[in-house]
Amino acid sequence: MDEPRKPVVSIVMGSDSDLPKLEGCIKTLKEFGVELEARVISAHRSPDLAHEFASTAEQRGVGVIIAAAGGAAHLAGVIASLTTLPVIGVPISSSAMQGVDALLSTVMMPPGVPVAAVGIDASVNAAVLAVQILARSDANLRSALKAYKTKLAAGVQQKSRKIQKRLES
Amino acid sequence: MDEPRKPVVSIVMGSDSDLPKLEGCIKTLKEFGVELEARVISAHRSPDLAHEFASTAEQRGVGVIIAAAGGAAHLAGVIASLTTLPVIGVPISSSAMQGVDALLSTVMMPPGVPVAAVGIDASVNAAVLAVQILARSDANLRSALKAYKTKLAAGVQQKSRKIQKRLES
Amino acid sequence: MDEPRKPVVSIVMGSDSDLPKLEGCIKTLKEFGVELEARVISAHRSPDLAHEFASTAEQRGVGVIIAAAGGAAHLAGVIASLTTLPVIGVPISSSAMQGVDALLSTVMMPPGVPVAAVGIDASVNAAVLAVQILARSDANLRSALKAYKTKLAAGVQQKSRKIQKRLES
Amino acid sequence: MDEPRKPVVSIVMGSDSDLPKLEGCIKTLKEFGVELEARVISAHRSPDLAHEFASTAEQRGVGVIIAAAGGAAHLAGVIASLTTLPVIGVPISSSAMQGVDALLSTVMMPPGVPVAAVGIDASVNAAVLAVQILARSDANLRSALKAYKTKLAAGVQQKSRKIQKRLES
Amino acid sequence: MDEPRKPVVSIVMGSDSDLPKLEGCIKTLKEFGVELEARVISAHRSPDLAHEFASTAEQRGVGVIIAAAGGAAHLAGVIASLTTLPVIGVPISSSAMQGVDALLSTVMMPPGVPVAAVGIDASVNAAVLAVQILARSDANLRSALKAYKTKLAAGVQQKSRKIQKRLES
Amino acid sequence: MDEPRKPVVSIVMGSDSDLPKLEGCIKTLKEFGVELEARVISAHRSPDLAHEFASTAEQRGVGVIIAAAGGAAHLAGVIASLTTLPVIGVPISSSAMQGVDALLSTVMMPPGVPVAAVGIDASVNAAVLAVQILARSDANLRSALKAYKTKLAAGVQQKSRKIQKRLES
Amino acid sequence: MDEPRKPVVSIVMGSDSDLPKLEGCIKTLKEFGVELEARVISAHRSPDLAHEFASTAEQRGVGVIIAAAGGAAHLAGVIASLTTLPVIGVPISSSAMQGVDALLSTVMMPPGVPVAAVGIDASVNAAVLAVQILARSDANLRSALKAYKTKLAAGVQQKSRKIQKRLES
Amino acid sequence: MDEPRKPVVSIVMGSDSDLPKLEGCIKTLKEFGVELEARVISAHRSPDLAHEFASTAEQRGVGVIIAAAGGAAHLAGVIASLTTLPVIGVPISSSAMQGVDALLSTVMMPPGVPVAAVGIDASVNAAVLAVQILARSDANLRSALKAYKTKLAAGVQQKSRKIQKRLES
């Protein structure tokens, strides 16, 4: 990328140790050709950063925010409280509780301030959901999503044939 | 409404007994002036209906689907498997398990087929999330969301003053 | 097997990564001499495949379907919605939640569309249950099941004697 | 019924207080015209009764056993240990734990001795599953199951129309 | 109270519907003669209010903050991120999940930003803990706590005698 | 009882509000003719009372202690730490968590200091277990236990006949 | 042991794979000089063995039964249904559910048929509890238990001193 | 440290095997320059030690107690029952239940006897909370806490820049 383009999806994570679980998200967004940025922002350890990020994301041109955090995962909720952009929450299984704490902290939001939760560690789905949201006003993404779905089904059929062959042999 | 307009948000519920839990969703969407429809579709009892609904929603002009179900809540997932529209899942607390089964059945989707889960019975949040998604290409909805957020905060402050007064007296 | 015979039990799994957990199922069915097939079908990534499979299984002569899946395990439920054959669901412990999500997604079906759930990863039991169902109209299988039960008990007694000896020495 | 016919499905419950939760099961089996019997047998309080019942059910002509129990629900498992008939387990939500204890006690059986678990309190599904098993060798039941499925779907559509009308008015 | 004194303990609740569960807290603090204030502040619906409250509490003379919230209970955590005062979190059982979500959202904080969690709905304990913290620099409160403990024990003994008498009669 | 005899079973409860859940325990012990006492002792609110009770129970002639408590139910554990008498723990479902907290707090004891846990609110079973322990050195209790078991089975059969009749009519 | 003595404690396990988790139990009982036996008995795979074992244990001179099992752990309950001896249940963490299923299957017994549950995998505590029960009619065991308790406390103090030294250095 | 100073924070752990999980706590307190001691005290295996420790801590000059334990974690509660000092409880994930048992046993205390619970294994937060409590009467600690918070935020920003660079390259 010789000159930076404005990110349309902003990925924030509560800790840099969450990055490996977000690689699938980043890779998927890039495959769809969506401009993205990725940052570490802790709702608890860097609250002012979180506040500034959430308050200014929309005017920076961001369309969808993906927030990943573990434990008492407040990151998605804190951001959702300060923006009207759709916020996708990815609960991370970083604690002894294997992500159940993060899932509940992410999804059980009070009326008026939604977070769109995906499954525990399900960062690829966060990316696909972001693309689905952006696709509403982008015909290219709509086509790309349809191709993606076709490829998913084809992948399943290919694996099925392999197993069927193996059993017959 | 003298002549029907095309629904932009489609609300589907697994059972008509879920309707009371969706009143908040319907009311919120109407307050934002979003055209909506509501249907009963069971992933398990009426699978062909679900298939037909999901396969044709986009061409009917629907932009966002809200799917509410309890128990082994497959409705949102089944629809998500057949459309590239964003699907918001509302887990309903209809079983002995108080909605935990519905939450997990809704949110733990495999890579490639996301459902945007909101909290158990959190149908108002499903509506607000739908509006946030639609607002990306609708400046009026963006303004309305900002006003909504301001009203939420004002409501909190008003209630706070009441309690403070009560304690002082 | 020089010429293919029609499968009586059809094993479907949501992902080829589930195959190792199904080896016990396949081995057990073969020991009972039951004709089987095994396929990968994802309720979410290949919904049309799932639809076609479930709608045609009975006319292909399949008598029992075993469906294994993890996470928001909809596979058994989706198939059960489209066939009147008995569907046995095997929840797979593939996610951070160790199969609890899969168990609930498999077993908490709405009235009218049952799935016969076995334990988490309990694919041998899925096989034995399938044989028990087939045995109703097959005297050979009935005898084989009785021999199997006797062998189970004998195995326990043999292990008991080993431990008793070890303690005495 | 002027003269008693031999029961094909035997329903056993751990306590007579479970009977109200089994009314749906009894009613559904009767609608399918399946001969049934219902008994109270406690795995813990009447173990000899359980032993005798399970050991003799097959020779009495019973084809499928439905066992319903709450708490540490051993009834289905104890019966399954003594018969090769398919045993359907219905976890009952009778304890402070709302049936989670009964579900786990019913479904997590060791290899070789399956119980076909349905959802918590899901006694209608136990009946339908029993009919699906019997239908393998009974063309009338196969037709009846197809009609039942059609009726389920029709019921959903009827309710959907009601809700759609209500919203439009 | 003819003229207002500066509150030493500040009670904040996420919703005015939590007030009944905080009456025990307020009553207990008053019995210890601790100056208090009570406000409604929602981490999600009034984030700026939360920010301002937390940033200025220490300079207003507040010594301990008690924060009560249900669901994805972020209130205590959000406040703890913005102050170095001890923050006591009271998880409220307001959702379908009976407070488990609130407990985990309150207690599983990341390293460096603690919340002192008490039990679900345990607002009396939040008050006593606040007094214990204040007592470190207040000999009167130390004496009052010792008297309180003596009274607790006496209350138990009195109830014990009643039950013993009842059994003997 | 004209003159008091020394209690052989001592029932302690963490709060007098637990008494209704212990009525079955008291009634069952009386039916077996076992001398008993019942007290309120809180591990947390009256620790010295708990200490004194546990340290002196054996020399007072007590043979078995039944300790019932809810929430973070430490009562049985605290007593077990101070006596070598068998301590039976009854987890009480008094909190928002329905007794799961009490069950885990009662049963998960460290090596060397066992508590014999019975089910949530299962105070009748605590009584029967106490009788079983006492019966080792009391032939009368052994006979009484056998009669009790016979009565349990007879009760089940009687209820079974009632239901069978009702279904036939 | 040149000539066999009659076992006073009988240890039964559902599978020989549970043996490693019972070594602590066996070692502890031997340290107390209690005669023991150990057997593999599966409630589900060898029900007749279980029935015979439980029905004859008392007349063989067994005083306490320790039953260890994982998953839908019915072993302790099945034995308790057929004997009036005290039965101690050890839930084993052998399944994907880490022993929670075994704990609930062991402890949530119906009124009249208690199992004395110890913690998950807590086989040492099962041994100590058995000794406590036997000690009621055995003064030597009573003394041994008191010595054991003193040794537990001394062990703690010794470890404390080590850590204190390490911190000071 | 050439001459011992009186500890202001006392760390007690239920077992020396918990020490590795408390290293972060010890290191953090030392960084704040807080005098500390660390001991092994088991509520269950050394109850008299626990009693003596808790009864004398205040007069020894201890200001805050941190108690860490796993399983049925009674240590914090037992100490809290015997002192009016603030007691911080650290649930340790030492059992098969991954700390959920310890969390509930620590936090669900009865009214009047609070424990300030931090997250599972969250010993750094126990240290920071202790410092926050001590800081009320210590201006140096107040400054140190503010610096600590600034450092936390700076650490997050530094990590964010690293990730942003990595993505751009």
Short mmCIF file of C-alpha atoms in Angstrom, two decimals, chain A:
data_model
loop_
_atom_site.label_atom_id
_atom_site.label_comp_id
_atom_site.label_asym_id
_atom_site.label_seq_id
_atom_site.Cartn_x
_atom_site.Cartn_y
_atom_site.Cartn_z
CA MET A 1 0.00 0.00 0.00
CA ASP A 2 1.95 3.05 -1.21
CA GLU A 3 -0.42 5.65 0.22
CA PRO A 4 -2.71 5.15 3.18
CA ARG A 5 -6.42 5.00 2.57
CA LYS A 6 -8.97 5.78 5.21
CA PRO A 7 -9.96 2.70 7.18
CA VAL A 8 -13.60 1.70 6.92
CA VAL A 9 -13.41 -0.97 9.59
CA SER A 10 -11.58 -0.29 12.82
CA ILE A 11 -10.44 -3.27 14.85
CA VAL A 12 -9.69 -2.61 18.50
CA MET A 13 -8.45 -5.19 20.97
CA GLY A 14 -8.20 -4.98 24.76
CA SER A 15 -4.68 -6.37 24.83
CA ASP A 16 -1.95 -7.07 22.29
CA SER A 17 -2.10 -10.71 23.45
CA ASP A 18 -5.48 -10.92 21.68
CA LEU A 19 -3.84 -10.28 18.28
CA PRO A 20 -3.34 -13.94 17.30
CA LYS A 21 -7.07 -14.52 17.70
CA LEU A 22 -7.74 -11.58 15.37
CA GLU A 23 -5.54 -12.68 12.49
CA GLY A 24 -8.51 -14.43 10.87
CA CYS A 25 -10.50 -11.23 11.09
CA ILE A 26 -7.76 -9.14 9.49
CA LYS A 27 -7.14 -11.68 6.76
CA THR A 28 -10.84 -11.95 5.91
CA LEU A 29 -11.33 -8.20 5.69
CA LYS A 30 -8.28 -7.89 3.42
CA GLU A 31 -9.65 -10.64 1.17
CA PHE A 32 -12.79 -8.57 0.75
CA GLY A 33 -10.61 -5.55 0.00
CA VAL A 34 -11.93 -3.58 2.96
CA GLU A 35 -9.63 -0.87 4.34
CA LEU A 36 -8.93 -1.48 8.00
CA GLU A 37 -6.93 -0.34 10.98
CA ALA A 38 -6.07 -2.23 14.16
CA ARG A 39 -5.34 -0.76 17.58
CA VAL A 40 -4.89 -1.81 21.17
CA ILE A 41 -7.30 0.07 23.40
CA SER A 42 -8.16 -1.02 26.90
CA ALA A 43 -11.49 0.12 28.29
CA HIS A 44 -9.98 -0.11 31.77
CA ARG A 45 -6.33 0.70 31.43
CA SER A 46 -6.64 3.43 28.80
CA PRO A 47 -10.15 4.85 29.26
CA ASP A 48 -9.33 8.24 27.78
CA LEU A 49 -7.97 6.62 24.66
CA ALA A 50 -11.17 4.56 24.43
CA HIS A 51 -13.25 7.69 24.87
CA GLU A 52 -11.38 9.62 22.22
CA PHE A 53 -11.37 6.72 19.80
CA ALA A 54 -15.08 6.07 20.09
CA SER A 55 -16.06 9.75 19.95
CA THR A 56 -14.12 10.43 16.76
CA ALA A 57 -14.39 7.19 14.79
CA GLU A 58 -17.41 8.23 12.76
CA GLN A 59 -15.95 11.56 11.69
CA ARG A 60 -12.75 9.76 10.66
CA GLY A 61 -14.87 7.79 8.20
CA VAL A 62 -15.00 4.51 10.07
CA GLY A 63 -18.18 2.61 9.23
CA VAL A 64 -18.02 -0.41 11.53
CA ILE A 65 -16.05 -1.07 14.72
CA ILE A 66 -14.91 -4.54 15.77
CA ALA A 67 -13.97 -4.73 19.47
CA ALA A 68 -12.33 -7.83 20.93
CA ALA A 69 -11.70 -8.37 24.62
CA GLY A 70 -11.57 -11.09 27.28
CA GLY A 71 -12.60 -11.38 30.94
CA ALA A 72 -15.01 -8.64 32.02
CA ALA A 73 -15.00 -7.59 28.37
CA HIS A 74 -16.25 -4.00 28.52
CA LEU A 75 -14.45 -2.71 25.43
CA ALA A 76 -17.27 -3.18 22.93
CA GLY A 77 -19.82 -1.79 25.38
CA VAL A 78 -17.78 1.26 26.30
CA ILE A 79 -17.28 2.09 22.63
CA ALA A 80 -20.95 1.48 21.85
CA SER A 81 -21.88 3.95 24.57
CA LEU A 82 -20.01 6.72 22.73
CA THR A 83 -20.82 6.17 19.07
CA THR A 84 -23.84 5.38 16.92
CA LEU A 85 -21.77 3.24 14.56
CA PRO A 86 -22.51 -0.49 14.67
CA VAL A 87 -20.10 -2.14 17.14
CA ILE A 88 -19.31 -5.84 16.74
CA GLY A 89 -18.06 -7.52 19.91
CA VAL A 90 -15.72 -10.53 19.86
CA PRO A 91 -15.51 -12.26 23.28
CA ILE A 92 -11.98 -13.62 23.76
CA SER A 93 -11.30 -16.81 25.77
CA SER A 94 -8.35 -15.38 27.68
CA SER A 95 -9.33 -16.11 31.29
CA ALA A 96 -9.80 -19.23 33.40
CA MET A 97 -13.48 -19.05 32.45
CA GLN A 98 -12.79 -19.82 28.78
CA GLY A 99 -14.63 -16.84 27.39
CA VAL A 100 -18.00 -17.31 29.07
CA ASP A 101 -17.30 -14.21 31.15
CA ALA A 102 -16.35 -12.29 28.01
CA LEU A 103 -19.44 -13.47 26.12
CA LEU A 104 -21.83 -12.34 28.85
CA SER A 105 -19.98 -9.05 29.41
CA THR A 106 -20.22 -8.36 25.69
CA VAL A 107 -23.76 -9.39 24.85
CA MET A 108 -25.96 -8.58 27.86
CA MET A 109 -26.13 -4.82 27.13
CA PRO A 110 -28.91 -2.58 28.48
CA PRO A 111 -31.73 -1.37 26.22
CA GLY A 112 -30.64 1.37 23.82
CA VAL A 113 -26.96 0.51 23.51
CA PRO A 114 -26.54 -2.68 21.46
CA VAL A 115 -23.40 -4.62 20.78
CA ALA A 116 -23.53 -7.17 17.94
CA ALA A 117 -21.88 -10.17 19.56
CA VAL A 118 -20.32 -13.01 17.62
CA GLY A 119 -19.12 -16.28 19.15
CA ILE A 120 -16.17 -16.74 21.51
CA ASP A 121 -12.94 -16.07 19.55
CA ALA A 122 -15.04 -15.90 16.36
CA SER A 123 -13.08 -13.11 14.73
CA VAL A 124 -13.65 -14.32 11.16
CA ASN A 125 -17.37 -13.94 11.72
CA ALA A 126 -16.82 -10.41 13.00
CA ALA A 127 -15.15 -9.63 9.68
CA VAL A 128 -17.92 -11.22 7.59
CA LEU A 129 -20.59 -9.42 9.61
CA ALA A 130 -18.76 -6.11 9.06
CA VAL A 131 -18.69 -6.81 5.33
CA GLN A 132 -22.41 -7.65 5.35
CA ILE A 133 -23.11 -4.29 6.98
CA LEU A 134 -20.92 -2.38 4.53
CA ALA A 135 -22.43 -4.30 1.61
CA ARG A 136 -25.77 -2.56 2.05
CA SER A 137 -24.35 0.42 0.17
CA ASP A 138 -21.69 -1.35 -1.88
CA ALA A 139 -22.69 -3.62 -4.79
CA ASN A 140 -19.18 -5.01 -5.14
CA LEU A 141 -19.19 -6.29 -1.59
CA ARG A 142 -22.62 -7.79 -2.15
CA SER A 143 -21.25 -9.80 -5.07
CA ALA A 144 -18.17 -10.73 -3.12
CA LEU A 145 -20.32 -12.03 -0.25
CA LYS A 146 -22.32 -14.21 -2.63
CA ALA A 147 -19.10 -15.64 -4.05
CA TYR A 148 -17.82 -16.21 -0.53
CA LYS A 149 -20.95 -18.18 0.36
CA THR A 150 -20.62 -20.28 -2.77
CA LYS A 151 -17.01 -21.02 -1.89
CA LEU A 152 -17.99 -22.06 1.65
CA ALA A 153 -20.45 -24.60 0.26
CA ALA A 154 -17.97 -25.85 -2.31
CA GLY A 155 -15.36 -26.33 0.39
CA VAL A 156 -17.77 -28.48 2.37
CA GLN A 157 -18.58 -30.65 -0.64
CA GLN A 158 -14.90 -31.15 -1.44
CA LYS A 159 -14.17 -32.30 2.09
CA SER A 160 -17.19 -34.57 2.01
CA ARG A 161 -15.95 -36.29 -1.14
CA LYS A 162 -12.56 -36.86 0.48
CA ILE A 163 -14.10 -38.55 3.49
CA GLN A 164 -16.47 -40.62 1.38
CA LYS A 165 -13.52 -41.87 -0.69
CA ARG A 166 -11.50 -42.66 2.37
CA LEU A 167 -14.30 -44.74 3.81
CA GLU A 168 -14.83 -46.64 0.60
CA SER A 169 -11.17 -47.51 0.19
#
